[in-house]
Tab-separated table of C-alpha atoms in Angstrom:
chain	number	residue	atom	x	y	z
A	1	UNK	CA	0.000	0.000	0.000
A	2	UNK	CA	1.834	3.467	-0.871
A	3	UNK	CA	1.789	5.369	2.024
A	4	UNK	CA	2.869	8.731	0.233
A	5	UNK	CA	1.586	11.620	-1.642
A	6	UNK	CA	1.265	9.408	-5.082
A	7	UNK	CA	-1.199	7.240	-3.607
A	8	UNK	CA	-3.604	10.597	-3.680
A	9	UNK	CA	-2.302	13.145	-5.957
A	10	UNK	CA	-4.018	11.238	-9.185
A	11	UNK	CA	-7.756	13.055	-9.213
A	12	UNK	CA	-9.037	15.446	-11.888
A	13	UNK	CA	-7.308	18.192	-12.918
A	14	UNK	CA	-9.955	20.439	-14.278
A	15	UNK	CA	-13.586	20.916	-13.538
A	16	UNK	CA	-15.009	22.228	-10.387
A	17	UNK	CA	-13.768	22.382	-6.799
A	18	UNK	CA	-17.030	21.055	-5.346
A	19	UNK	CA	-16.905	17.815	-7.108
A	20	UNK	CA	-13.246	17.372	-7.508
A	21	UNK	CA	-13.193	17.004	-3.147
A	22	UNK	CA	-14.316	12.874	-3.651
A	23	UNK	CA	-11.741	12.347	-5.612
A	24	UNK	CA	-8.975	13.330	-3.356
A	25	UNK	CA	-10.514	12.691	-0.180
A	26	UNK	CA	-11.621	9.133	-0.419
A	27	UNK	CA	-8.131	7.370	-1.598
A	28	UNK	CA	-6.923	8.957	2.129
A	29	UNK	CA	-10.034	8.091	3.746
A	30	UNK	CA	-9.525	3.895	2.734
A	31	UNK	CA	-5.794	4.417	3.567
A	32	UNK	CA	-6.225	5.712	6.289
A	33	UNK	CA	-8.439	3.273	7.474
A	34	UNK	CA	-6.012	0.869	6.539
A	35	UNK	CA	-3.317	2.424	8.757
A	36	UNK	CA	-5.791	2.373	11.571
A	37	UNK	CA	-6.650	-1.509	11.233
A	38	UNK	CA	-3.046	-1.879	10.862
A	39	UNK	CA	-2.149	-0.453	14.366
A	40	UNK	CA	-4.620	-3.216	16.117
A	41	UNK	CA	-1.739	-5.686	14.596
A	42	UNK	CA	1.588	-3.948	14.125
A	43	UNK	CA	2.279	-2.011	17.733
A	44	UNK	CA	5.424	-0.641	16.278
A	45	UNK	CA	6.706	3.105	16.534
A	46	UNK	CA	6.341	3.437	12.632
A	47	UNK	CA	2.401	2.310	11.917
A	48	UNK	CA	1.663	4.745	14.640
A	49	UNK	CA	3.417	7.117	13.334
A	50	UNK	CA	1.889	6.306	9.234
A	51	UNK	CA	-1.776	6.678	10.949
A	52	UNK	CA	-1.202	10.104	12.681
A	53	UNK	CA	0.528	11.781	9.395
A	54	UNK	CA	-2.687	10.724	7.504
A	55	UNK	CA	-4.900	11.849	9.932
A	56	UNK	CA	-2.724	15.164	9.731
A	57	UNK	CA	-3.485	15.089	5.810
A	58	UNK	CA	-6.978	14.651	6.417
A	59	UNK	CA	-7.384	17.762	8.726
A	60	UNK	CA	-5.420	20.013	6.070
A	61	UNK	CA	-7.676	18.354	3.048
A	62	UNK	CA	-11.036	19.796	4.944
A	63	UNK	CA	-8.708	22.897	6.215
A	64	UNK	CA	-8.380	23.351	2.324
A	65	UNK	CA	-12.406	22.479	1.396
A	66	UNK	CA	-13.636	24.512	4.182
A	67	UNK	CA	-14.339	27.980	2.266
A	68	UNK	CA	-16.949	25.641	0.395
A	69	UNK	CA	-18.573	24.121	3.962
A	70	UNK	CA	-20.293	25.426	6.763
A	71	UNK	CA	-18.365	26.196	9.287
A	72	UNK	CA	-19.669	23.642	12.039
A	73	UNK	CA	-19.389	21.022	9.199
A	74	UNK	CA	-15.976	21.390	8.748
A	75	UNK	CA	-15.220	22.092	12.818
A	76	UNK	CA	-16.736	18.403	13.355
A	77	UNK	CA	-14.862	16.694	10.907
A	78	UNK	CA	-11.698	18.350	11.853
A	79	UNK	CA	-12.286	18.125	15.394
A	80	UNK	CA	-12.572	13.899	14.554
A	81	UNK	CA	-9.467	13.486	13.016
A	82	UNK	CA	-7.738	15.752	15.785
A	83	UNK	CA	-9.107	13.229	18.408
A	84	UNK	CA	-7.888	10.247	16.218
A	85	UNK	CA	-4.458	11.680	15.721
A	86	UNK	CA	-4.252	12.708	19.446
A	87	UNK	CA	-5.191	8.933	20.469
A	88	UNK	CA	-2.324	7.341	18.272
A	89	UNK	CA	-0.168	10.662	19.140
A	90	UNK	CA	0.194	10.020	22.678
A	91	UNK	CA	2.159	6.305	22.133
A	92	UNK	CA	4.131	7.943	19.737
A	93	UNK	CA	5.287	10.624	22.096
A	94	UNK	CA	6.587	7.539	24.157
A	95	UNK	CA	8.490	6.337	20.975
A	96	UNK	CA	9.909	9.529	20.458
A	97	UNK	CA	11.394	9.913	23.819
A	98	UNK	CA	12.552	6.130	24.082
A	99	UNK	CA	14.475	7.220	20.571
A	100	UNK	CA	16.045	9.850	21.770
A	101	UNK	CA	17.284	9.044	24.787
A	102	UNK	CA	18.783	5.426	23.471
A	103	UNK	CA	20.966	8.064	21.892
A	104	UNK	CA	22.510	9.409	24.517
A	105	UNK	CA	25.376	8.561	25.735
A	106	UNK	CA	25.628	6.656	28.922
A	107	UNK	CA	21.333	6.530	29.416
A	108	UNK	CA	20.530	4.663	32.363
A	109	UNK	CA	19.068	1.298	31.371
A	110	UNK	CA	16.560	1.201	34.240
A	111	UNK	CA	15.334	4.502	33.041
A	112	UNK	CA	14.546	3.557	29.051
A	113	UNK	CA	13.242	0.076	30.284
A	114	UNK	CA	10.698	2.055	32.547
A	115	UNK	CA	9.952	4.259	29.314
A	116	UNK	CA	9.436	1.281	27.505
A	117	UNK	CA	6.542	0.096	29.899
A	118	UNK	CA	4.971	3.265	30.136
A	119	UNK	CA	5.054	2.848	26.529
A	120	UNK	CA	3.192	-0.461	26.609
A	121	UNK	CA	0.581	0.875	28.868
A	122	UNK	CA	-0.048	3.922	27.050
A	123	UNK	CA	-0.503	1.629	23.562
A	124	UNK	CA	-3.031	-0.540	24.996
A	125	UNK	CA	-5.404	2.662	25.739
A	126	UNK	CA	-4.414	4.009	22.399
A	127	UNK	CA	-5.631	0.630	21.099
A	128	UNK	CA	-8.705	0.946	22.870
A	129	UNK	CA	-9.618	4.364	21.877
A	130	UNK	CA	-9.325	3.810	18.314
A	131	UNK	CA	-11.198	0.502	18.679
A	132	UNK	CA	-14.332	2.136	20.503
A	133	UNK	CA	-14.363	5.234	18.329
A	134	UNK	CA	-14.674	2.770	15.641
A	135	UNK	CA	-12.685	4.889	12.813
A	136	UNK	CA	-13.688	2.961	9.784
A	137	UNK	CA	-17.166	4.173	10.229
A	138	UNK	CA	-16.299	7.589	11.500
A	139	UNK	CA	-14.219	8.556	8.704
A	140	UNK	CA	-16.767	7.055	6.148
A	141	UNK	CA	-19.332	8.888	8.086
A	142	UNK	CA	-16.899	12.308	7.628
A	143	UNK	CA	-16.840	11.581	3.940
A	144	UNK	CA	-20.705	10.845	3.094
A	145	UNK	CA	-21.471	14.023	4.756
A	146	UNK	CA	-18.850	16.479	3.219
A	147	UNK	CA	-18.996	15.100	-0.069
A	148	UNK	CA	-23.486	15.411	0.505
A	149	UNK	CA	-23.096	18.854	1.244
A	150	UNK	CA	-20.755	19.759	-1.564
A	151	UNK	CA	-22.832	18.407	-3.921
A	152	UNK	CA	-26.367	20.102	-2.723
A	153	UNK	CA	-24.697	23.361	-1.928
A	154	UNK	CA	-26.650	26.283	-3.966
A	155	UNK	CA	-23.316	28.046	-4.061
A	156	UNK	CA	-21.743	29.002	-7.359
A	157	UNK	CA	-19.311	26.770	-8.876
A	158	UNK	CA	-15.882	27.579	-8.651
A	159	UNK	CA	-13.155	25.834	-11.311
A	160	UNK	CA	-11.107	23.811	-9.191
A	161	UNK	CA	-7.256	25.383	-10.549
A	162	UNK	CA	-8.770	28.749	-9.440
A	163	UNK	CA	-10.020	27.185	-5.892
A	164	UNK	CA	-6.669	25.912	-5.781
A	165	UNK	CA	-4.349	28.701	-6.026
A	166	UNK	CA	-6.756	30.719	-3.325
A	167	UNK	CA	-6.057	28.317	-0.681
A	168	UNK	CA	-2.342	27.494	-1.300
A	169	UNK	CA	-2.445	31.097	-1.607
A	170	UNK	CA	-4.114	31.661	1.750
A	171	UNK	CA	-1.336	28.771	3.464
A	172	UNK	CA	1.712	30.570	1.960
A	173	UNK	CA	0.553	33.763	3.654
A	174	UNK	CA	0.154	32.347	6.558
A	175	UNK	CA	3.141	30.689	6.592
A	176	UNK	CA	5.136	34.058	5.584
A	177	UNK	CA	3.190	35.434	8.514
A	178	UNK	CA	4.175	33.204	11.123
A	179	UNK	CA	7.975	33.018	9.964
A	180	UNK	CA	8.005	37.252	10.806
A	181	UNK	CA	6.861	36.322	13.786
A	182	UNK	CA	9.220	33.491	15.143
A	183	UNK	CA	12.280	35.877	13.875
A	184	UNK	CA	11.383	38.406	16.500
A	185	UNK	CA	10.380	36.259	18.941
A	186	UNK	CA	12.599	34.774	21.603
A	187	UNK	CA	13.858	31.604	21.898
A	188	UNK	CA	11.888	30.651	25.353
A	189	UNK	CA	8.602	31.520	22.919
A	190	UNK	CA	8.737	27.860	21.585
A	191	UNK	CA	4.646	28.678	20.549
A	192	UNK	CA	6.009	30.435	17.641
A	193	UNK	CA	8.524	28.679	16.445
A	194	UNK	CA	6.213	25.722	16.877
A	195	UNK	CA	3.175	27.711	14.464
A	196	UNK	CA	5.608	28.038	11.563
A	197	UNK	CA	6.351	24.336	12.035
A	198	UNK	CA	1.975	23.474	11.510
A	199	UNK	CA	1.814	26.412	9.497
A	200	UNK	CA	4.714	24.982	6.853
A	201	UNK	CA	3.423	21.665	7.282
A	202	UNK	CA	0.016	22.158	5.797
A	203	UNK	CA	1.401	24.063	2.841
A	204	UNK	CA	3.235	20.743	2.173
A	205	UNK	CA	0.272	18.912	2.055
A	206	UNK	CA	-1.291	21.414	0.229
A	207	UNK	CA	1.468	21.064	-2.360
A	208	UNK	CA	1.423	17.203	-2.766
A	209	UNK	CA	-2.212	17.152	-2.485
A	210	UNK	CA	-2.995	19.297	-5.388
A	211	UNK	CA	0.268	19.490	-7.466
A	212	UNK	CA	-0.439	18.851	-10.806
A	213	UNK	CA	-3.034	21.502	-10.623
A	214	UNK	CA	-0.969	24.273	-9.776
A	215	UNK	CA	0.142	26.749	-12.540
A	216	UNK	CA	4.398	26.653	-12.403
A	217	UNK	CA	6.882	25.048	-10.767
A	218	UNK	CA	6.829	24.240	-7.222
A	219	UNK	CA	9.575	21.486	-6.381
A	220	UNK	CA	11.826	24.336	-4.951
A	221	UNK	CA	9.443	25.671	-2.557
A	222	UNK	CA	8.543	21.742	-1.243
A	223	UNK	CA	12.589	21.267	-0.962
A	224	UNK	CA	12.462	24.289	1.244
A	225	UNK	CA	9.269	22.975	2.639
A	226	UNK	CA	10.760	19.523	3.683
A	227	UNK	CA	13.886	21.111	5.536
A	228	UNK	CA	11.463	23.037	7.475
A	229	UNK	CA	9.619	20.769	8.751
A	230	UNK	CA	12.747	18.236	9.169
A	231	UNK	CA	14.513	21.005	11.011
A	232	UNK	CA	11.177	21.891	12.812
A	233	UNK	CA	10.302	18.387	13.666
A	234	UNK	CA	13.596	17.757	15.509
A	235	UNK	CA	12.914	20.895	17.831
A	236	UNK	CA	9.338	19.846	18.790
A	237	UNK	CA	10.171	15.984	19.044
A	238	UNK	CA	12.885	17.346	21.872
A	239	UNK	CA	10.856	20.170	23.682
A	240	UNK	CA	7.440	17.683	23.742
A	241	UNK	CA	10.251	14.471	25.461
A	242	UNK	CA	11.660	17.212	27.517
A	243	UNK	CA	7.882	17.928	28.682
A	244	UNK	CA	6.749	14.204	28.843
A	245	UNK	CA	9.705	13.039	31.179
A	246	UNK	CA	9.197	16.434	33.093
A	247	UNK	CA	5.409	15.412	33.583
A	248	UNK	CA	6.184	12.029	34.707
A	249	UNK	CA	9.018	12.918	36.459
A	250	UNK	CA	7.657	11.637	40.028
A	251	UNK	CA	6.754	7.947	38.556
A	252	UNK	CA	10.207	7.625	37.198
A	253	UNK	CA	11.966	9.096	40.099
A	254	UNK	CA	13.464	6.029	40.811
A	255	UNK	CA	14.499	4.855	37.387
A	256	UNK	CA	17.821	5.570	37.391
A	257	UNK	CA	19.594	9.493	36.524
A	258	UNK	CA	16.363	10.868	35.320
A	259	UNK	CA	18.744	14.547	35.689
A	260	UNK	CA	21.370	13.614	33.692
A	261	UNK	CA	18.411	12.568	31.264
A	262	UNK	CA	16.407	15.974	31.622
A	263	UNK	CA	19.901	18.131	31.147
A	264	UNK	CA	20.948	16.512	28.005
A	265	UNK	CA	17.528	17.179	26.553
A	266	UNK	CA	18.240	20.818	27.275
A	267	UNK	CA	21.129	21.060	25.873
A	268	UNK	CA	19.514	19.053	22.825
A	269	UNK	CA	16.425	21.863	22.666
A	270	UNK	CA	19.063	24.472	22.756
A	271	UNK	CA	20.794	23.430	19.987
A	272	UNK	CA	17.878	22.515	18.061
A	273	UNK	CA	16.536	25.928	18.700
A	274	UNK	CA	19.522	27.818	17.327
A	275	UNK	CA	19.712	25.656	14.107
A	276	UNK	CA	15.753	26.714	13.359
A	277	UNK	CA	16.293	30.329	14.303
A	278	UNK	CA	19.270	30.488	11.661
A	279	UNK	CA	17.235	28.546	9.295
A	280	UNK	CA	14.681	31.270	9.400
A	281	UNK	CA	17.142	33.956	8.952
């Protein structure tokens, strides 16, 4: 199963916006589903980590519908696929942390094997929440009613390039917007730093969702795109295992040097932090 932006970047190219929206949506919506099946099976860091990017993709494909939606149409189905992502999200912040910290140098064993059980208990209500929300028929649901209200909508048409350019327009702007702002802020303002990061993410998915209708080239902005969010990602994968060992600081207080472990993620968030701040200047 292709797990990547080819697997969804092969709808129409021309006609209108409103009926165009099946087309991508419902190749992410039965992968998706997939991934999420997949996860009851394969506990591993990677399938959780497959399922929350697509739920990601589908929050930035109704982000990108929602000037043709009502707005409490498009807050629901948002709001589902933010509770999805958060449910496989909060293993994968486990993962993360184990990750890093098998890195360093001299990590007390005691320590990562309690991670790795706190790990295993957080994936087992992970598994449970996605089993009781019941995704496959949530994100079917999410799909029947978008695509219904597309196509009864007594709005004008709009051609779909045109819709297209608006709203990668409206993501580049905000992306510009949010960039200003991180280079003035300062460094213990991780919020804004972390905006550009969401902000320059959805304009990727904007890019490899609707590609080959955009007018001109655009493989240079998704190469500067890419080492955003790869610079980006590093930063927020250190300050969020900084914050998750900080919040369970008292249950692993007797896990071995759980200091040592919290000051060489701060030196790790310090360096990550100067590498985005000159990557934005």
């Amino acid at each position: 199963m292709k797990q990547d932006s080819e697997a969804i970047t092969e709808p129409a190219r021309e006609g209108f916006a409103q009926q165009a929206f099946a087309s991508y949506a419902a190749p992410l919506i039965g992968q998706t589903i997939e991934l999420a099946e997949a996860v009851h099976d394969d506990a591993s860091p990677e399938a959780l980590h497959r399922l929350r990017v697509s739920l990601r993709r589908l929050r930035s494909l109704w982000w990108a519908f929602a000037p043709l939606l009502d707005k409490g149409e498009n807050e629901r189905q948002r709001a589902v696929y933010q509770f999805l992502a958060t449910a496989a999200g909060k293993t994968r912040d486990w993962d993360i942390l184990i990750e890093l910290l098998d890195k360093q140098r001299g990590a007390a064993r005691d320590l990562l094997t309690r991670l790795e059980q706190a790990r295993g208990e957080t994936l087992a209500v992970s598994r449970e929440t996605l089993l009781n929300a019941d995704v496959k028929r949530l994100l079917r649901e999410a799909f029947a009613s978008t695509s219904a209200q597309l196509n009864t909508a007594h709005e004008p048409r709009i051609a779909l390039h045109k819709f297209v350019a608006k709203r990668v327009g409206a993501s580049e702007r905000s992306l510009k917007k949010r960039i200003k702002r991180a280079r003035r802020a300062k460094r213990s303002n991780y919020a804004a730093f972390h905006d550009v990061r969401k902000a320059g993410k959805k304009l990727r998915y904007l890019f490899e969702f609707f590609g080959p209708v955009l007018q001109g080239g655009h493989k240079r902005t998704l190469k500067r795109l890419k080492r955003i969010q790869q610079c980006f990602g590093k930063l927020n994968d250190t300050v969020a295992s900084e914050a998750l060992l900080r919040e369970n600081a008292s249950m692993l207080a007797d896990a071995g040097d759980l200091d040592a472990a919290l000051h060489w993620l701060g030196k790790q968030r310090k360096r990550r932090m100067r590498a985005v701040t000159a990557l934005l200047h």
